[in-house]
Structures are given as C-alpha cells and as structure tokens.
Short mmCIF file of C-alpha atoms in Angstrom, two decimals:
data_model
loop_
_atom_site.label_atom_id
_atom_site.label_comp_id
_atom_site.label_asym_id
_atom_site.label_seq_id
_atom_site.Cartn_x
_atom_site.Cartn_y
_atom_site.Cartn_z
CA UNK A 1 68.88 136.49 87.86
CA UNK A 2 69.14 134.61 91.14
CA UNK A 3 68.59 130.95 91.97
CA UNK A 4 66.15 131.78 94.74
CA UNK A 5 63.94 133.56 92.18
CA UNK A 6 63.19 130.22 90.54
CA UNK A 7 61.04 129.23 93.53
CA UNK A 8 58.85 132.28 93.06
CA UNK A 9 55.55 132.05 91.18
CA UNK A 10 56.56 135.25 89.39
CA UNK A 11 59.77 133.89 87.92
CA UNK A 12 60.44 134.88 84.31
CA UNK A 13 61.45 131.46 83.00
CA UNK A 14 61.78 132.66 79.43
CA UNK A 15 64.57 135.06 80.42
CA UNK A 16 66.61 132.16 81.82
CA UNK A 17 65.90 129.89 78.88
CA UNK A 18 66.76 132.56 76.32
CA UNK A 19 70.20 132.80 77.91
CA UNK A 20 70.73 129.05 77.65
CA UNK A 21 69.82 127.94 81.17
CA UNK A 22 68.06 124.58 81.40
CA UNK A 23 65.39 124.78 84.11
CA UNK A 24 63.83 121.85 86.01
CA UNK A 25 60.87 120.29 84.23
CA UNK A 26 59.35 118.92 87.43
CA UNK A 27 57.30 120.51 90.19
CA UNK A 28 60.00 121.42 92.73
CA UNK A 29 57.53 122.06 95.55
CA UNK A 30 55.73 118.75 95.02
CA UNK A 31 59.00 116.78 94.97
CA UNK A 32 60.11 118.44 98.20
CA UNK A 33 56.84 117.67 99.95
CA UNK A 34 56.87 114.00 98.92
CA UNK A 35 60.52 113.60 99.85
CA UNK A 36 59.99 115.15 103.28
CA UNK A 37 57.22 112.65 104.08
CA UNK A 38 58.72 109.55 102.47
CA UNK A 39 62.46 110.03 101.79
CA UNK A 40 64.25 107.44 99.70
CA UNK A 41 67.82 108.72 99.49
CA UNK A 42 70.25 110.43 101.88
CA UNK A 43 73.67 111.40 100.57
CA UNK A 44 76.62 112.12 102.87
CA UNK A 45 79.02 114.77 101.56
CA UNK A 46 77.68 117.99 100.10
CA UNK A 47 80.72 118.96 98.05
CA UNK A 48 81.09 119.91 94.41
CA UNK A 49 81.23 116.36 93.03
CA UNK A 50 77.87 115.54 94.64
CA UNK A 51 76.10 118.54 93.14
CA UNK A 52 77.77 118.07 89.75
CA UNK A 53 77.08 114.35 89.42
CA UNK A 54 74.80 112.30 91.74
CA UNK A 55 72.44 115.22 92.36
CA UNK A 56 72.55 116.15 88.68
CA UNK A 57 71.65 112.70 87.37
CA UNK A 58 68.78 112.53 89.86
CA UNK A 59 67.68 115.90 88.46
CA UNK A 60 67.70 114.33 84.99
CA UNK A 61 65.70 111.38 86.30
CA UNK A 62 63.12 113.76 87.79
CA UNK A 63 62.90 115.61 84.48
CA UNK A 64 61.65 112.43 82.81
CA UNK A 65 58.51 112.55 84.94
CA UNK A 66 59.02 108.91 85.94
CA UNK A 67 60.17 109.63 89.50
CA UNK A 68 59.06 112.04 92.21
CA UNK A 69 61.57 112.00 95.10
CA UNK A 70 64.63 114.14 95.63
CA UNK A 71 67.78 113.59 97.66
CA UNK A 72 68.57 114.82 101.16
CA UNK A 73 72.21 115.80 101.62
CA UNK A 74 73.98 115.43 104.97
CA UNK A 75 77.33 117.12 105.50
CA UNK A 76 79.70 115.27 107.85
CA UNK A 77 82.82 117.43 107.74
CA UNK A 78 82.44 121.10 106.81
CA UNK A 79 79.17 122.52 108.10
CA UNK A 80 79.83 125.91 106.53
CA UNK A 81 79.04 124.25 103.20
CA UNK A 82 75.43 123.91 104.35
CA UNK A 83 75.31 127.47 105.67
CA UNK A 84 76.96 129.10 102.66
CA UNK A 85 76.37 126.91 99.59
CA UNK A 86 72.93 125.42 100.31
CA UNK A 87 70.80 127.44 102.73
CA UNK A 88 71.11 130.89 101.06
CA UNK A 89 69.96 129.38 97.74
CA UNK A 90 67.21 127.13 99.18
CA UNK A 91 69.26 124.09 98.08
CA UNK A 92 69.28 125.07 94.40
CA UNK A 93 72.54 125.17 92.45
CA UNK A 94 73.78 125.68 88.93
CA UNK A 95 75.76 123.03 87.09
CA UNK A 96 78.04 124.39 84.39
CA UNK A 97 79.28 121.62 82.11
CA UNK A 98 82.58 122.55 80.49
CA UNK A 99 82.73 121.30 76.93
CA UNK A 100 85.99 120.39 75.23
CA UNK A 101 85.15 122.78 72.38
CA UNK A 102 85.16 125.72 74.80
CA UNK A 103 81.39 126.04 75.14
CA UNK A 104 79.41 125.62 78.36
CA UNK A 105 76.07 124.04 79.23
CA UNK A 106 74.09 125.57 82.12
CA UNK A 107 71.59 123.50 84.10
CA UNK A 108 69.75 124.39 87.30
CA UNK A 109 69.84 121.48 89.77
CA UNK A 110 66.77 121.26 92.00
CA UNK A 111 66.90 117.63 93.12
CA UNK A 112 68.28 118.44 96.60
CA UNK A 113 65.33 118.88 98.95
CA UNK A 114 67.10 119.33 102.30
CA UNK A 115 70.65 120.04 103.47
CA UNK A 116 71.48 118.84 106.99
CA UNK A 117 74.45 118.96 109.31
CA UNK A 118 75.31 115.46 110.48
CA UNK A 119 76.34 116.41 113.99
CA UNK A 120 74.80 115.80 117.42
CA UNK A 121 75.10 119.50 118.29
CA UNK A 122 72.52 120.55 115.74
CA UNK A 123 68.77 120.00 115.55
CA UNK A 124 69.44 118.43 112.15
CA UNK A 125 70.55 115.27 113.95
CA UNK A 126 66.98 114.68 115.12
CA UNK A 127 65.78 115.04 111.55
CA UNK A 128 68.38 112.53 110.34
CA UNK A 129 67.29 110.10 113.04
CA UNK A 130 63.68 110.50 111.92
CA UNK A 131 64.66 109.84 108.30
CA UNK A 132 66.63 106.70 109.19
CA UNK A 133 63.67 105.33 111.11
CA UNK A 134 61.38 105.80 108.09
CA UNK A 135 60.67 102.54 106.20
CA UNK A 136 60.67 104.45 102.90
CA UNK A 137 64.45 105.07 102.99
CA UNK A 138 66.15 102.96 100.32
CA UNK A 139 69.73 104.14 100.01
CA UNK A 140 72.39 106.20 101.70
CA UNK A 141 75.43 107.15 99.65
CA UNK A 142 78.76 108.92 100.02
CA UNK A 143 81.20 111.27 98.31
CA UNK A 144 83.40 112.00 101.31
CA UNK A 145 86.75 110.92 99.75
CA UNK A 146 88.56 107.74 100.72
CA UNK A 147 89.88 109.41 103.89
CA UNK A 148 86.28 109.84 105.05
CA UNK A 149 85.97 106.10 105.64
CA UNK A 150 88.71 106.08 108.24
CA UNK A 151 88.28 105.37 111.94
CA UNK A 152 90.64 105.34 114.89
CA UNK A 153 90.83 104.09 118.44
CA UNK A 154 90.04 107.48 119.94
CA UNK A 155 86.77 107.73 118.03
CA UNK A 156 85.87 104.11 118.74
CA UNK A 157 86.19 104.93 122.43
CA UNK A 158 83.60 107.71 122.22
CA UNK A 159 80.76 105.23 122.53
CA UNK A 160 77.53 106.11 120.79
CA UNK A 161 78.56 109.69 119.99
CA UNK A 162 81.53 109.31 117.62
CA UNK A 163 82.79 112.27 115.62
CA UNK A 164 84.06 110.64 112.42
CA UNK A 165 81.71 110.07 109.49
CA UNK A 166 81.62 106.28 109.68
CA UNK A 167 80.79 106.42 113.38
CA UNK A 168 77.89 108.79 112.80
CA UNK A 169 76.56 106.63 109.97
CA UNK A 170 76.77 103.54 112.18
CA UNK A 171 74.86 105.38 114.90
CA UNK A 172 72.10 106.16 112.40
CA UNK A 173 72.08 102.54 111.21
CA UNK A 174 71.54 101.55 114.83
CA UNK A 175 68.45 103.76 114.82
CA UNK A 176 67.20 101.94 111.71
CA UNK A 177 67.84 98.62 113.39
CA UNK A 178 65.90 99.70 116.49
CA UNK A 179 63.02 100.85 114.29
CA UNK A 180 62.43 97.25 113.23
CA UNK A 181 65.56 96.01 111.44
CA UNK A 182 64.54 97.96 108.35
CA UNK A 183 66.40 97.20 105.10
CA UNK A 184 68.78 99.71 103.52
CA UNK A 185 71.62 99.89 100.99
CA UNK A 186 74.84 101.68 101.96
CA UNK A 187 76.36 102.87 98.68
CA UNK A 188 79.75 104.48 98.26
CA UNK A 189 80.16 106.76 95.25
CA UNK A 190 83.74 107.73 96.01
CA UNK A 191 86.56 107.28 93.53
CA UNK A 192 88.39 104.39 95.15
CA UNK A 193 88.61 100.71 94.30
CA UNK A 194 86.14 98.35 95.98
CA UNK A 195 84.66 101.35 97.75
CA UNK A 196 81.75 99.45 99.26
CA UNK A 197 84.19 97.34 101.27
CA UNK A 198 85.72 100.49 102.74
CA UNK A 199 82.33 101.70 104.00
CA UNK A 200 81.57 98.25 105.37
CA UNK A 201 84.89 98.03 107.21
CA UNK A 202 84.26 101.35 108.93
CA UNK A 203 80.70 100.51 109.92
CA UNK A 204 81.66 97.07 111.21
CA UNK A 205 84.50 98.50 113.31
CA UNK A 206 82.11 100.74 115.24
CA UNK A 207 79.32 98.18 115.46
CA UNK A 208 81.71 95.49 116.65
CA UNK A 209 83.09 97.74 119.39
CA UNK A 210 79.61 98.73 120.57
CA UNK A 211 78.54 95.10 120.78
CA UNK A 212 81.70 94.25 122.76
CA UNK A 213 80.97 97.09 125.18
CA UNK A 214 77.27 96.15 125.35
CA UNK A 215 76.21 99.49 123.92
CA UNK A 216 74.36 97.61 121.18
CA UNK A 217 73.00 94.06 121.00
CA UNK A 218 74.62 91.24 119.03
CA UNK A 219 71.54 91.32 116.84
CA UNK A 220 72.67 94.71 115.50
CA UNK A 221 75.87 93.18 114.16
CA UNK A 222 73.89 90.29 112.71
CA UNK A 223 71.58 92.81 111.03
CA UNK A 224 74.51 94.58 109.36
CA UNK A 225 75.88 91.27 108.10
CA UNK A 226 72.52 90.09 106.73
CA UNK A 227 72.54 90.89 103.00
CA UNK A 228 68.77 90.63 102.85
CA UNK A 229 68.72 93.69 105.14
CA UNK A 230 71.92 95.70 104.58
CA UNK A 231 74.21 95.76 101.54
CA UNK A 232 77.42 97.61 100.71
CA UNK A 233 77.67 97.58 96.89
CA UNK A 234 80.69 98.67 94.87
CA UNK A 235 80.65 101.44 92.31
CA UNK A 236 82.97 103.15 89.83
CA UNK A 237 82.64 106.90 89.49
CA UNK A 238 84.59 109.14 87.14
CA UNK A 239 84.09 112.86 86.62
CA UNK A 240 86.46 115.80 87.12
CA UNK A 241 84.97 118.64 89.17
CA UNK A 242 87.57 121.36 89.73
CA UNK A 243 87.22 124.44 91.91
CA UNK A 244 84.94 127.20 90.60
CA UNK A 245 86.65 128.62 87.53
CA UNK A 246 87.23 132.37 87.03
CA UNK A 247 86.31 132.12 83.36
CA UNK A 248 83.00 130.47 84.27
CA UNK A 249 82.27 133.18 86.82
CA UNK A 250 82.84 135.84 84.17
CA UNK A 251 80.58 134.10 81.64
CA UNK A 252 77.77 133.80 84.18
CA UNK A 253 78.14 137.45 85.17
CA UNK A 254 77.74 138.45 81.52
CA UNK A 255 74.39 136.62 81.53
CA UNK A 256 73.23 138.61 84.54
CA UNK A 257 73.45 135.55 86.81
CA UNK A 258 74.16 137.05 90.22
CA UNK A 259 74.92 133.92 92.29
CA UNK A 260 78.52 133.67 91.16
CA UNK A 261 80.51 134.54 94.28
CA UNK A 262 83.31 132.28 95.46
CA UNK A 263 83.00 130.55 98.82
CA UNK A 264 85.98 129.45 100.91
CA UNK A 265 85.22 128.02 104.32
CA UNK A 266 87.45 128.04 107.38
CA UNK A 267 88.31 124.43 106.55
CA UNK A 268 89.40 125.58 103.07
CA UNK A 269 86.56 124.03 101.13
CA UNK A 270 86.31 125.88 97.82
CA UNK A 271 82.83 126.07 96.36
CA UNK A 272 80.21 128.46 94.96
CA UNK A 273 76.47 128.55 94.17
CA UNK A 274 77.55 127.15 90.81
CA UNK A 275 79.58 124.02 90.15
CA UNK A 276 81.74 123.63 87.05
CA UNK A 277 82.64 120.18 85.81
CA UNK A 278 83.77 118.33 82.73
CA UNK A 279 81.13 117.05 80.35
CA UNK A 280 82.17 113.36 80.42
CA UNK A 281 81.00 111.23 83.36
CA UNK A 282 80.59 107.60 84.36
CA UNK A 283 78.78 106.01 87.29
CA UNK A 284 78.65 102.22 87.28
CA UNK A 285 76.90 100.68 90.30
CA UNK A 286 76.57 97.16 91.62
CA UNK A 287 72.83 96.44 91.57
CA UNK A 288 72.46 94.93 95.04
CA UNK A 289 69.64 96.73 96.84
CA UNK A 290 67.38 95.49 99.60
CA UNK A 291 64.59 98.09 99.72
CA UNK A 292 64.38 99.34 96.14
CA UNK A 293 66.46 102.19 94.75
CA UNK A 294 66.18 105.60 93.13
CA UNK A 295 66.16 105.09 89.32
CA UNK A 296 69.48 106.82 88.66
CA UNK A 297 69.67 104.88 85.41
CA UNK A 298 67.13 107.41 84.08
CA UNK A 299 69.92 109.97 84.45
CA UNK A 300 72.67 107.85 82.93
CA UNK A 301 73.97 105.62 85.77
CA UNK A 302 74.67 102.02 84.83
CA UNK A 303 73.46 99.25 87.16
CA UNK A 304 75.28 95.95 86.81
CA UNK A 305 77.02 93.15 88.73
CA UNK A 306 79.90 93.46 91.19
CA UNK A 307 82.13 91.57 88.76
CA UNK A 308 81.38 94.08 86.01
CA UNK A 309 82.01 97.06 88.30
CA UNK A 310 85.41 95.55 89.09
CA UNK A 311 86.17 95.09 85.38
CA UNK A 312 85.26 98.72 84.66
CA UNK A 313 87.43 99.91 87.54
CA UNK A 314 90.37 97.78 86.36
CA UNK A 315 89.94 99.02 82.81
CA UNK A 316 90.05 102.64 83.98
CA UNK A 317 92.97 102.44 86.41
CA UNK A 318 95.23 100.10 84.45
CA UNK A 319 94.57 101.11 80.84
CA UNK A 320 92.16 103.80 79.78
CA UNK A 321 92.76 106.78 82.07
CA UNK A 322 95.06 106.58 85.08
CA UNK A 323 98.19 105.28 83.28
CA UNK A 324 97.82 107.99 80.66
CA UNK A 325 97.60 110.61 83.42
CA UNK A 326 100.78 109.33 85.08
CA UNK A 327 102.72 109.19 81.80
CA UNK A 328 101.74 112.79 81.08
CA UNK A 329 102.58 113.94 84.57
CA UNK A 330 106.12 112.49 84.59
CA UNK A 331 107.07 113.83 81.17
CA UNK A 332 105.01 117.00 81.53
CA UNK A 333 106.97 118.04 84.61
CA UNK A 334 110.30 117.40 82.86
CA UNK A 335 109.21 119.33 79.76
CA UNK A 336 108.04 122.32 81.77
CA UNK A 337 104.27 122.04 81.34
CA UNK A 338 101.86 123.26 84.01
CA UNK A 339 98.56 122.30 82.36
CA UNK A 340 97.40 118.91 81.12
CA UNK A 341 95.31 120.59 78.42
CA UNK A 342 98.45 122.30 77.10
CA UNK A 343 100.28 118.96 77.00
CA UNK A 344 97.59 117.66 74.68
CA UNK A 345 98.71 120.23 72.10
CA UNK A 346 102.17 118.58 72.10
CA UNK A 347 102.16 115.99 69.34
CA UNK A 348 104.82 113.82 71.01
CA UNK A 349 102.92 113.67 74.30
CA UNK A 350 99.54 113.16 72.66
CA UNK A 351 100.87 110.27 70.56
CA UNK A 352 102.74 108.93 73.60
CA UNK A 353 99.63 108.36 75.68
CA UNK A 354 97.49 107.36 72.72
CA UNK A 355 99.86 104.56 71.79
CA UNK A 356 100.29 103.45 75.41
CA UNK A 357 96.56 102.96 75.68
CA UNK A 358 95.59 101.61 72.27
CA UNK A 359 98.70 99.60 71.36
CA UNK A 360 100.44 98.45 74.55
CA UNK A 361 97.81 98.19 77.30
CA UNK A 362 94.71 97.28 75.29
CA UNK A 363 95.82 93.68 74.49
CA UNK A 364 95.38 92.69 78.15
CA UNK A 365 92.16 94.59 78.89
CA UNK A 366 89.03 92.68 79.77
CA UNK A 367 86.09 94.37 78.08
CA UNK A 368 83.52 94.93 80.86
CA UNK A 369 80.68 94.94 78.35
CA UNK A 370 78.88 98.01 79.68
CA UNK A 371 81.59 100.47 78.59
CA UNK A 372 83.72 100.04 75.49
CA UNK A 373 87.46 100.41 76.30
CA UNK A 374 88.26 101.96 72.91
CA UNK A 375 85.49 104.53 73.26
CA UNK A 376 86.58 105.27 76.84
CA UNK A 377 90.15 106.05 75.71
CA UNK A 378 88.78 108.05 72.80
CA UNK A 379 86.80 110.26 75.18
CA UNK A 380 89.89 110.71 77.38
CA UNK A 381 92.16 111.75 74.53
CA UNK A 382 89.73 113.77 72.42
CA UNK A 383 87.36 115.34 74.95
CA UNK A 384 88.65 115.12 78.51
CA UNK A 385 92.36 115.87 78.59
CA UNK A 386 92.29 118.66 75.94
CA UNK A 387 89.44 120.50 77.73
CA UNK A 388 90.62 124.14 78.07
CA UNK A 389 88.44 124.63 81.15
CA UNK A 390 90.19 121.87 83.10
CA UNK A 391 92.98 123.57 85.09
CA UNK A 392 94.58 120.27 86.02
CA UNK A 393 98.36 120.22 86.30
CA UNK A 394 100.93 117.43 85.80
CA UNK A 395 102.42 118.49 89.14
CA UNK A 396 99.17 117.55 90.94
CA UNK A 397 98.81 114.25 89.12
CA UNK A 398 102.46 113.40 89.88
CA UNK A 399 101.76 113.35 93.61
CA UNK A 400 102.36 109.91 95.17
CA UNK A 401 103.55 108.46 91.88
CA UNK A 402 105.43 105.65 93.64
CA UNK A 403 102.10 104.46 95.05
CA UNK A 404 100.41 104.56 91.64
CA UNK A 405 102.95 102.82 89.40
CA UNK A 406 102.28 99.26 90.67
CA UNK A 407 98.62 99.48 89.64
CA UNK A 408 98.81 101.75 86.63
CA UNK A 409 101.64 99.90 84.89
CA UNK A 410 102.68 96.94 87.02
CA UNK A 411 99.36 95.17 86.53
CA UNK A 412 99.61 95.42 82.74
CA UNK A 413 103.16 94.03 82.76
CA UNK A 414 102.08 91.18 85.06
CA UNK A 415 99.35 90.23 82.59
CA UNK A 416 101.86 90.18 79.74
CA UNK A 417 104.02 87.82 81.79
CA UNK A 418 101.12 85.62 82.93
CA UNK A 419 99.73 85.25 79.41
CA UNK A 420 103.10 84.68 77.79
CA UNK A 421 102.72 87.68 75.50
CA UNK A 422 105.63 89.11 73.54
CA UNK A 423 107.39 91.61 75.83
CA UNK A 424 108.82 93.33 72.76
CA UNK A 425 105.36 94.85 72.32
CA UNK A 426 106.13 96.98 75.37
CA UNK A 427 108.13 100.05 74.41
CA UNK A 428 106.35 103.15 75.67
CA UNK A 429 105.35 101.72 79.04
CA UNK A 430 109.06 100.98 79.75
CA UNK A 431 109.76 104.55 78.58
CA UNK A 432 107.37 105.86 81.26
CA UNK A 433 109.22 103.88 83.92
CA UNK A 434 112.59 105.00 82.59
CA UNK A 435 111.31 108.57 82.72
CA UNK A 436 110.56 108.14 86.41
CA UNK A 437 114.28 107.76 87.21
CA UNK A 438 114.98 110.97 85.30
CA UNK A 439 112.00 112.72 86.97
CA UNK A 440 113.36 111.88 90.43
CA UNK A 441 116.39 114.09 89.72
CA UNK A 442 114.14 117.16 89.61
CA UNK A 443 115.86 118.57 86.52
CA UNK A 444 113.84 119.76 83.55
CA UNK A 445 114.85 119.02 80.01
CA UNK A 446 116.21 122.57 79.66
CA UNK A 447 118.50 122.13 82.68
CA UNK A 448 116.47 124.17 85.14
CA UNK A 449 115.33 122.51 88.34
CA UNK A 450 111.86 121.66 89.57
CA UNK A 451 110.52 120.26 92.83
CA UNK A 452 109.14 116.73 92.39
CA UNK A 453 105.63 116.42 93.77
CA UNK A 454 105.06 115.07 97.30
CA UNK A 455 105.46 111.31 97.60
CA UNK A 456 106.00 109.10 100.67
CA UNK A 457 109.02 107.42 99.03
CA UNK A 458 110.44 110.48 97.31
CA UNK A 459 113.60 110.95 99.39
CA UNK A 460 114.31 107.23 99.50
CA UNK A 461 114.04 106.84 95.72
CA UNK A 462 115.95 110.04 95.04
CA UNK A 463 118.80 108.66 97.12
CA UNK A 464 118.99 105.66 94.78
CA UNK A 465 119.45 107.79 91.65
CA UNK A 466 121.59 110.41 93.42
CA UNK A 467 124.86 109.16 91.76
CA UNK A 468 123.46 109.93 88.30
CA UNK A 469 123.97 113.31 86.66
CA UNK A 470 122.35 114.71 83.54
CA UNK A 471 124.91 115.02 80.74
CA UNK A 472 127.76 113.20 82.48
CA UNK A 473 129.54 110.86 80.09
CA UNK A 474 130.66 107.36 81.09
CA UNK A 475 128.86 107.30 84.44
CA UNK A 476 127.96 104.11 86.28
CA UNK A 477 124.27 103.22 85.96
CA UNK A 478 124.40 100.16 88.24
CA UNK A 479 122.29 101.97 90.84
CA UNK A 480 119.29 101.47 88.58
CA UNK A 481 119.08 97.81 89.52
CA UNK A 482 118.24 98.89 93.08
CA UNK A 483 115.39 100.97 91.70
CA UNK A 484 113.84 98.68 89.11
CA UNK A 485 113.83 95.60 91.32
CA UNK A 486 111.52 97.40 93.79
CA UNK A 487 108.30 95.39 93.75
CA UNK A 488 106.68 97.89 96.10
CA UNK A 489 107.17 100.64 93.50
CA UNK A 490 106.58 98.80 90.22
CA UNK A 491 104.51 95.82 91.29
CA UNK A 492 107.17 93.33 90.22
CA UNK A 493 110.91 92.96 89.63
CA UNK A 494 111.30 94.49 86.17
CA UNK A 495 114.48 92.50 85.50
CA UNK A 496 112.68 89.24 86.22
CA UNK A 497 109.95 90.41 83.85
CA UNK A 498 112.56 90.86 81.10
CA UNK A 499 112.32 94.66 80.93
CA UNK A 500 115.12 95.80 83.24
CA UNK A 501 117.89 96.07 80.66
CA UNK A 502 115.59 97.76 78.15
CA UNK A 503 114.59 100.37 80.73
CA UNK A 504 118.23 100.92 81.73
CA UNK A 505 119.07 101.70 78.12
CA UNK A 506 116.28 104.24 77.93
CA UNK A 507 117.42 105.87 81.17
CA UNK A 508 120.89 106.34 79.70
CA UNK A 509 119.36 108.11 76.71
CA UNK A 510 117.25 110.37 78.96
CA UNK A 511 120.34 111.34 80.98
CA UNK A 512 122.49 112.01 77.90
CA UNK A 513 122.17 115.78 78.24
CA UNK A 514 119.81 118.72 78.14
CA UNK A 515 117.18 118.20 75.45
CA UNK A 516 117.53 114.42 75.80
CA UNK A 517 114.05 113.99 77.27
CA UNK A 518 112.43 115.51 74.19
CA UNK A 519 114.65 113.70 71.71
CA UNK A 520 114.23 110.32 73.44
CA UNK A 521 110.48 110.72 73.73
CA UNK A 522 110.18 111.73 70.08
CA UNK A 523 112.37 108.85 68.94
CA UNK A 524 110.38 106.09 70.65
CA UNK A 525 106.94 107.56 69.97
CA UNK A 526 107.77 107.94 66.29
CA UNK A 527 109.16 104.42 66.07
CA UNK A 528 106.14 102.94 67.83
#
C-alpha cells in the first residue's frame, strides 16, 4: 500500500478502507485541473502542521462536494521538504489522528495540488508569479512560525530579490498590484497573538523601503493599505503536531502501508509521508476577505469578528490551556516527570491544573461565544494532556518561562485587581509562582539536580534566589522581594497586588526540605 497507488485507476480502494483508511471522496484529478487554471489559495509553509490541519480541513470541505479547489503549498525555508515529503508522493499524505483512548484515525489528504519552492533560483518562482497575477486567487496563508515574519536591514537592502519569507511575499504582492491592483487576503495561521499584524508589519517594511528607493510606486503602498483590496486578518490556531511517532510508524507498517519512512532534512526538519497529530483542533479566523474565500468552515474552521478572535486567544493563553501547561511544567520538572501525559496520571497535578482553570481563572474569563471556556478546559484535561501519543515534556514547555508568566498568570491577577475581586480566591496560582522560585534552584523534590530549561532571564533570576537552600532552617527569605516585584516577569508587582506575602509563605514551605514540593502541592490542592 503506497500513497502514489491512490492516483492509479487500478487502485484497490476496498483494501485501504478495510484497514481503516479514509480515502478522498472527491475527484482528485478534477480538483487539480481546476486549481491549476483558477487557483484560490496559496499556503506558505509546507510543514507538518499545515498538512495536519489547514490542508486536512480543506480535504474535509472537498469531501462535502460543495467545493472544487485545492491548495497550492509554497515552501519558503526548507526546500528539501518539497523534494522529499511532497514530490515522491505526488503531494498526497496520510494524517494519523492520535486519540486520547490510544486509538488512531487514518485519513488520506489529497487537497494539496502543487508544491512549489518559493525561491528565485527555481522555475517554481515563475509559477508563483503566474498564480499571484491570476484574478481567481483569494487568499494566501502562513504556518511559518512567528520567526518567519521577521525582517532585517540586510534583507531590506537586497531590493526586489529579498531572501526572507516576508520579502518574497511582498515581491509577489507587487506582481498582483502590477496585474491590476487585484484584491487578496493575507491570512496568518501561526500560533501567535494578533498574527495578522505581524504579517502586515513585515510586508509594510519591505514595501515602504521599495517605495523610498523608487523600486515600487507609492500606489503600491496605498494598495496594501486599502482594506477593500488587501486585508491581514487575525486568527487563533491550536493543534499539537509532534514529530512522526515510532509507535505510529509501527502501526502503519502492520497495515502494509509502505510510506512510513522518517525524513530529516539538512536543516533538521523532521517529517514523513505521514503526519501524526492530536485529535483536538481549533481554527478561529477573522472574516475579513476582499475576493471571497475557501469555505474552510465546511471542514470545521470558525469565521467570526476580530474582537471574537482576540477573546478566544485571550481565553486560551490566560485561562484554558497555556497557564495549565506552565503550572505542569514547573512542578513536573521538580517532581521528576519527563512526559506531560504521565503527569496527568498524578492526582495532585491533575487536580492542581483543573482547579487553577475552573476555580481561579474562570471568574475573569470573557466567554467569546464561539467556543465555550468550560468545554475547552474539559478537552484539555480529559483528551489533550492525557494523550499517550503526545510525547510532550515539561522540560520543553518550561522553556522561556519568564517570558510566559506575565501573560499566563499576570493578566488574570490584573483582572482580579481591576475588578475588585477577592484575592483570597487565588491560592493555586500563587502556588505556581512560588514554585517558580523553587524551580530556579534546579533541585528536584528528591534532592537530585536538574538543568532548568533555557530562558533569557535564567541566570539573572537564579542569582536572586541563590542565597536560598533547600532544607536550611532559619534562612533569610528577603531576597524574594527582589523577585516578586519584577513586573517584567510577573506582569505586575505581586506585593502591590496583595499576594507577595502569601507567595513568600508558600516558598518557605517548598524549601523546607526534600519531599516538600510534593507535600506542599498536596496540601494546597486538597484544601482548595
């Protein structure tokens, strides 16, 4: 069983279906022909998240029979992905959804019609130019990570042949402008707040420089600023797509599925002909399009207002997911865990995050309307974090914790202060912040050491708590005031918020000796 066989008229579809593989219900050849002539969607970034989510929901939309165009993927960074993960399989891939009960769902994704290298050195650039000059194009989108939206002076000085992704996109937008100021929506699907603004900032930096240097007319800049022509909507995306999993590879091999080899490129992109991903997913998009849009809602995407997208994003990062991740990472590292799924079998930790979300953070959440906050947390706790296929580690999540605390917990505390709510309702959130001081020491609860995860402020913050020792009686804890007044780390002065002394007391308990992390955690979780 090979993916390429599915394009043959002699394919034995029943063999695939008997083994649980969901095959496309649409005419793949017809969709490819229509897309080639009148493309509607180009996506930049051909990585695992694209194939597992945007391409997959378009596949679902095509399966309804209510749409007939695929997506063209353009790779801006690692061209080996095109050569090794797309071309050999004629752009087909297999999505393996990893269920929390240990089962898997297998679906062939055939919505990608072309895979192109977005680089001037390749003939593909001419094809991209042709596509951007076609009036039928409605949307370009991105999953290139937040770093992909960056630009620098060196690239800005390269004129009309920049090397960074945003420069190349701007060059293609110039082609669309020259073709008659054709409308288009530029849609980020990356997991970062207000992502549309990040794309816009990059595009405007290049366009502004080109206008200054008379490489492009002022009218081009006006075109990009005209929201009847070009828009940069926001979106919120949420789906975990880890590297290809060994257990998945073995299960596919047992089926007789032969396209299960791992691929690692020279740039250390890890992929495969199959993509494994968690079952839960969310894509909420600001509905601000100028030339129509692919009906991704047929595959489960939610179209709404910018305000609602912002509410969903805030709900996720300050209440329903990200704070729970950080709480688990801090205490998971100290308790010796290496898997998030294993932490979810620990009753203290499970109750810890459940009560943080439902009891302490929920009172200040604004319900976005399109997603229920209680149901979102329920999916996180009962289906996402316990998933045995998800090899996520607290050590990975603990990276850059100092940069995450102001949003993940500081915003909730600020809302308590602003609304005059009873600060005594906050017990477990202060315990997370107290745990951070203990985490910075790099000493597990059993007395063995661990290396705290990389963080730009790690050494600076470790120096603050350096005088403290685990198990030392009668020590001076006054250094904690230097830590918990850091607005850059916590989002506000925790003493001014009325939590400083409470947190200090918890820190003393956590430093009482070996085993104190477990006993302190159990005490406060049980009491809450």
